[in-house]
Amino acid sequence: IFCKPGCCRYLLDQFLQAHTNKRTDAYGGSVENRSKLSVEITEAVVAAIGADKTGIRFSPNGIFGEMGGPDYREQFTDVISKVAKLKPVYIHVMDGPGFGMNEWAAKDPMTLAEIRKIVGKDQILMGNCGKSVEEGDGNVASGDADMISFGRPYIGNPDFVEKITKGEPAPSDNVDMKYWYYPHLWAPEPDSKGYTDI
């Protein structure tokens, strides 16, 4: 189970972010209150299916969906430290600039090295979002992350893994996303454009 809503303006992210959470009840206001829903949902999922089947993703630096807030570092330090105590199989942090960074994080983004200190060495930590293969290799080699995911380069290049395994130049993630979804007006019939032509 992957609790994606902890990032990218999905429901849990809306509760976490000062920019969108304007609640005045037990789930709004303070950093601790804004962390509450993410922690409670993770607790419920862990109780229902086990921590070994639970993962969650956060986007502390992201701007996607107009996210962000001046206390982003305090907020995500709080929620990530609390979720880590529940021992999910992994915590996935979108730390890169791939979807843009909010105005506060752009000046001083949370890094995988910083998050590693929060979760400890025993927690599986994944990073992603606009990283090059070399950056990802560096994150893993330094111990700041256990793994790095590559979304957009893989979607546009089904042979992504084979290319980087063989040491070939990594494919570009410069893919026009309008080709990723079918059917649509510009390509009423499925074809390979945007998937295999890079």
Tab-separated table of C-alpha atoms in Angstrom:
chain	number	residue	atom	x	y	z
A	1	ILE	CA	0.000	0.000	0.000
A	2	PHE	CA	1.372	3.362	-0.971
A	3	CYS	CA	-0.101	6.451	0.659
A	4	LYS	CA	0.583	8.820	-2.220
A	5	PRO	CA	-1.672	11.560	-0.862
A	6	GLY	CA	1.174	12.745	1.391
A	7	CYS	CA	2.517	14.776	-1.512
A	8	CYS	CA	1.685	16.864	-4.559
A	9	ARG	CA	-1.454	18.621	-3.304
A	10	TYR	CA	-3.384	15.428	-2.629
A	11	LEU	CA	-5.528	15.289	0.496
A	12	LEU	CA	-2.869	14.578	3.125
A	13	ASP	CA	-0.587	17.201	1.609
A	14	GLN	CA	-3.408	19.738	1.782
A	15	PHE	CA	-3.669	19.060	5.514
A	16	LEU	CA	0.104	19.346	5.990
A	17	GLN	CA	0.680	22.590	4.120
A	18	ALA	CA	0.168	25.960	5.790
A	19	HIS	CA	-0.824	27.412	2.416
A	20	THR	CA	-3.907	25.203	2.120
A	21	ASN	CA	-4.813	24.094	5.645
A	22	LYS	CA	-6.920	26.893	7.089
A	23	ARG	CA	-8.806	24.639	9.505
A	24	THR	CA	-9.504	25.772	13.057
A	25	ASP	CA	-10.215	22.324	14.520
A	26	ALA	CA	-7.874	19.606	15.813
A	27	TYR	CA	-6.457	19.102	12.289
A	28	GLY	CA	-5.439	22.685	11.595
A	29	GLY	CA	-3.374	25.513	12.977
A	30	SER	CA	-0.222	24.161	14.615
A	31	VAL	CA	2.406	21.973	12.971
A	32	GLU	CA	1.401	19.107	15.267
A	33	ASN	CA	-2.259	19.417	14.340
A	34	ARG	CA	-1.503	19.521	10.624
A	35	SER	CA	0.571	16.313	10.981
A	36	LYS	CA	-2.258	14.526	12.752
A	37	LEU	CA	-4.231	13.189	9.764
A	38	SER	CA	-1.146	11.776	8.002
A	39	VAL	CA	-0.052	10.037	11.197
A	40	GLU	CA	-3.529	8.678	11.970
A	41	ILE	CA	-4.003	7.315	8.452
A	42	THR	CA	-0.564	5.706	8.466
A	43	GLU	CA	-1.339	4.166	11.877
A	44	ALA	CA	-4.627	2.774	10.526
A	45	VAL	CA	-3.009	1.319	7.410
A	46	VAL	CA	-0.192	-0.249	9.449
A	47	ALA	CA	-2.743	-1.735	11.871
A	48	ALA	CA	-4.835	-3.131	9.008
A	49	ILE	CA	-2.146	-4.651	6.776
A	50	GLY	CA	1.201	-4.290	8.549
A	51	ALA	CA	4.096	-1.870	8.346
A	52	ASP	CA	5.863	-4.210	5.911
A	53	LYS	CA	3.171	-3.425	3.337
A	54	THR	CA	2.922	0.311	3.959
A	55	GLY	CA	4.829	3.123	2.254
A	56	ILE	CA	4.205	6.847	2.183
A	57	ARG	CA	5.452	9.726	0.057
A	58	PHE	CA	5.996	13.352	1.047
A	59	SER	CA	6.846	16.471	-0.935
A	60	PRO	CA	8.335	18.990	1.516
A	61	ASN	CA	9.763	21.282	-1.162
A	62	GLY	CA	7.055	21.042	-3.794
A	63	ILE	CA	4.956	23.768	-5.314
A	64	PHE	CA	2.754	21.512	-7.457
A	65	GLY	CA	-0.865	22.478	-6.804
A	66	GLU	CA	0.250	25.720	-5.103
A	67	MET	CA	1.675	23.924	-2.075
A	68	GLY	CA	4.148	25.239	0.460
A	69	GLY	CA	4.351	27.337	3.586
A	70	PRO	CA	6.897	29.292	5.610
A	71	ASP	CA	7.137	26.498	8.215
A	72	TYR	CA	7.661	23.698	5.646
A	73	ARG	CA	10.839	22.448	7.356
A	74	GLU	CA	9.288	22.301	10.822
A	75	GLN	CA	6.124	20.742	9.386
A	76	PHE	CA	7.811	17.959	7.445
A	77	THR	CA	10.359	17.278	10.183
A	78	ASP	CA	7.421	16.724	12.535
A	79	VAL	CA	5.306	14.498	10.290
A	80	ILE	CA	8.196	12.466	8.870
A	81	SER	CA	9.646	11.797	12.341
A	82	LYS	CA	6.239	10.636	13.619
A	83	VAL	CA	5.535	8.429	10.596
A	84	ALA	CA	9.039	6.918	10.788
A	85	LYS	CA	8.246	5.684	14.313
A	86	LEU	CA	5.524	3.516	12.750
A	87	LYS	CA	8.236	1.688	10.739
A	88	PRO	CA	6.653	1.737	7.256
A	89	VAL	CA	8.518	-0.354	4.725
A	90	TYR	CA	9.693	2.862	3.090
A	91	ILE	CA	9.351	6.620	3.144
A	92	HIS	CA	9.530	8.273	-0.248
A	93	VAL	CA	10.501	11.945	-0.381
A	94	MET	CA	10.186	14.055	-3.491
A	95	ASP	CA	13.236	16.153	-2.743
A	96	GLY	CA	14.243	17.138	-6.270
A	97	PRO	CA	13.137	20.134	-8.329
A	98	GLY	CA	11.244	18.150	-10.974
A	99	PHE	CA	7.816	19.643	-10.196
A	100	GLY	CA	9.217	22.985	-9.056
A	101	MET	CA	9.895	24.217	-5.541
A	102	ASN	CA	7.735	26.435	-3.397
A	103	GLU	CA	8.987	29.934	-2.643
A	104	TRP	CA	10.282	29.002	0.820
A	105	ALA	CA	12.008	25.734	-0.078
A	106	ALA	CA	13.557	27.215	-3.223
A	107	LYS	CA	15.867	29.216	-0.941
A	108	ASP	CA	16.755	26.301	1.359
A	109	PRO	CA	15.234	22.947	0.335
A	110	MET	CA	14.976	19.948	2.613
A	111	THR	CA	17.508	17.392	1.419
A	112	LEU	CA	17.739	13.631	1.645
A	113	ALA	CA	20.739	14.049	3.966
A	114	GLU	CA	18.559	16.087	6.328
A	115	ILE	CA	15.696	13.598	6.136
A	116	ARG	CA	18.075	10.682	6.712
A	117	LYS	CA	18.969	12.260	10.063
A	118	ILE	CA	15.263	12.450	10.921
A	119	VAL	CA	14.390	8.838	10.031
A	120	GLY	CA	17.644	7.099	10.939
A	121	LYS	CA	19.697	4.547	9.064
A	122	ASP	CA	17.280	1.637	9.507
A	123	GLN	CA	14.390	3.287	7.649
A	124	ILE	CA	14.307	2.667	3.898
A	125	LEU	CA	14.374	6.116	2.317
A	126	MET	CA	13.668	6.808	-1.339
A	127	GLY	CA	14.157	10.101	-3.165
A	128	ASN	CA	13.203	11.364	-6.608
A	129	CYS	CA	11.834	14.148	-8.776
A	130	GLY	CA	14.054	15.535	-11.474
A	131	LYS	CA	17.299	13.832	-10.488
A	132	SER	CA	19.926	12.697	-12.934
A	133	VAL	CA	21.265	9.151	-12.701
A	134	GLU	CA	24.525	10.594	-11.370
A	135	GLU	CA	22.729	12.544	-8.626
A	136	GLY	CA	20.766	9.442	-7.658
A	137	ASP	CA	23.927	7.330	-7.552
A	138	GLY	CA	25.515	9.967	-5.315
A	139	ASN	CA	22.541	9.979	-2.942
A	140	VAL	CA	22.728	6.202	-2.556
A	141	ALA	CA	26.529	6.058	-2.317
A	142	SER	CA	26.531	8.676	0.462
A	143	GLY	CA	23.884	6.784	2.433
A	144	ASP	CA	21.452	9.682	2.206
A	145	ALA	CA	18.986	7.397	0.397
A	146	ASP	CA	18.542	3.675	-0.074
A	147	MET	CA	17.051	4.074	-3.521
A	148	ILE	CA	16.069	6.677	-6.090
A	149	SER	CA	13.058	6.375	-8.354
A	150	PHE	CA	12.884	7.717	-11.888
A	151	GLY	CA	9.367	8.388	-13.142
A	152	ARG	CA	9.271	10.563	-16.235
A	153	PRO	CA	12.492	9.266	-17.840
A	154	TYR	CA	11.166	5.720	-17.455
A	155	ILE	CA	7.707	6.483	-18.837
A	156	GLY	CA	9.225	7.937	-22.002
A	157	ASN	CA	11.965	5.290	-22.241
A	158	PRO	CA	10.911	1.701	-21.562
A	159	ASP	CA	14.577	0.664	-21.881
A	160	PHE	CA	15.711	3.148	-19.219
A	161	VAL	CA	16.995	0.467	-16.844
A	162	GLU	CA	18.893	-1.362	-19.576
A	163	LYS	CA	20.532	1.866	-20.764
A	164	ILE	CA	21.796	2.950	-17.368
A	165	THR	CA	22.828	-0.616	-16.431
A	166	LYS	CA	24.996	-0.766	-19.549
A	167	GLY	CA	26.486	2.652	-18.794
A	168	GLU	CA	24.875	4.239	-21.822
A	169	PRO	CA	23.824	7.880	-21.604
A	170	ALA	CA	20.665	8.221	-19.537
A	171	PRO	CA	17.595	9.073	-21.569
A	172	SER	CA	16.135	12.539	-21.318
A	173	ASP	CA	13.058	13.196	-19.239
A	174	ASN	CA	12.202	15.952	-21.684
A	175	VAL	CA	9.012	14.264	-22.784
A	176	ASP	CA	5.882	16.119	-23.784
A	177	MET	CA	3.412	14.752	-21.218
A	178	LYS	CA	0.472	15.274	-23.544
A	179	TYR	CA	1.462	12.001	-25.216
A	180	TRP	CA	1.231	9.969	-22.011
A	181	TYR	CA	-2.517	9.663	-21.945
A	182	TYR	CA	-4.804	8.079	-24.501
A	183	PRO	CA	-7.244	8.749	-26.039
A	184	HIS	CA	-6.925	12.435	-26.675
A	185	LEU	CA	-7.596	14.915	-29.419
A	186	TRP	CA	-4.085	15.068	-30.852
A	187	ALA	CA	-3.689	11.285	-31.121
A	188	PRO	CA	-7.066	9.532	-31.245
A	189	GLU	CA	-5.334	6.200	-31.882
A	190	PRO	CA	-2.557	4.841	-29.650
A	191	ASP	CA	0.960	5.068	-31.012
A	192	SER	CA	4.514	5.115	-29.667
A	193	LYS	CA	5.059	8.880	-29.756
A	194	GLY	CA	6.206	10.081	-26.367
A	195	TYR	CA	6.914	6.549	-25.154
A	196	THR	CA	9.629	5.021	-27.297
A	197	ASP	CA	10.799	7.727	-29.696
A	198	ILE	CA	13.291	9.595	-27.503
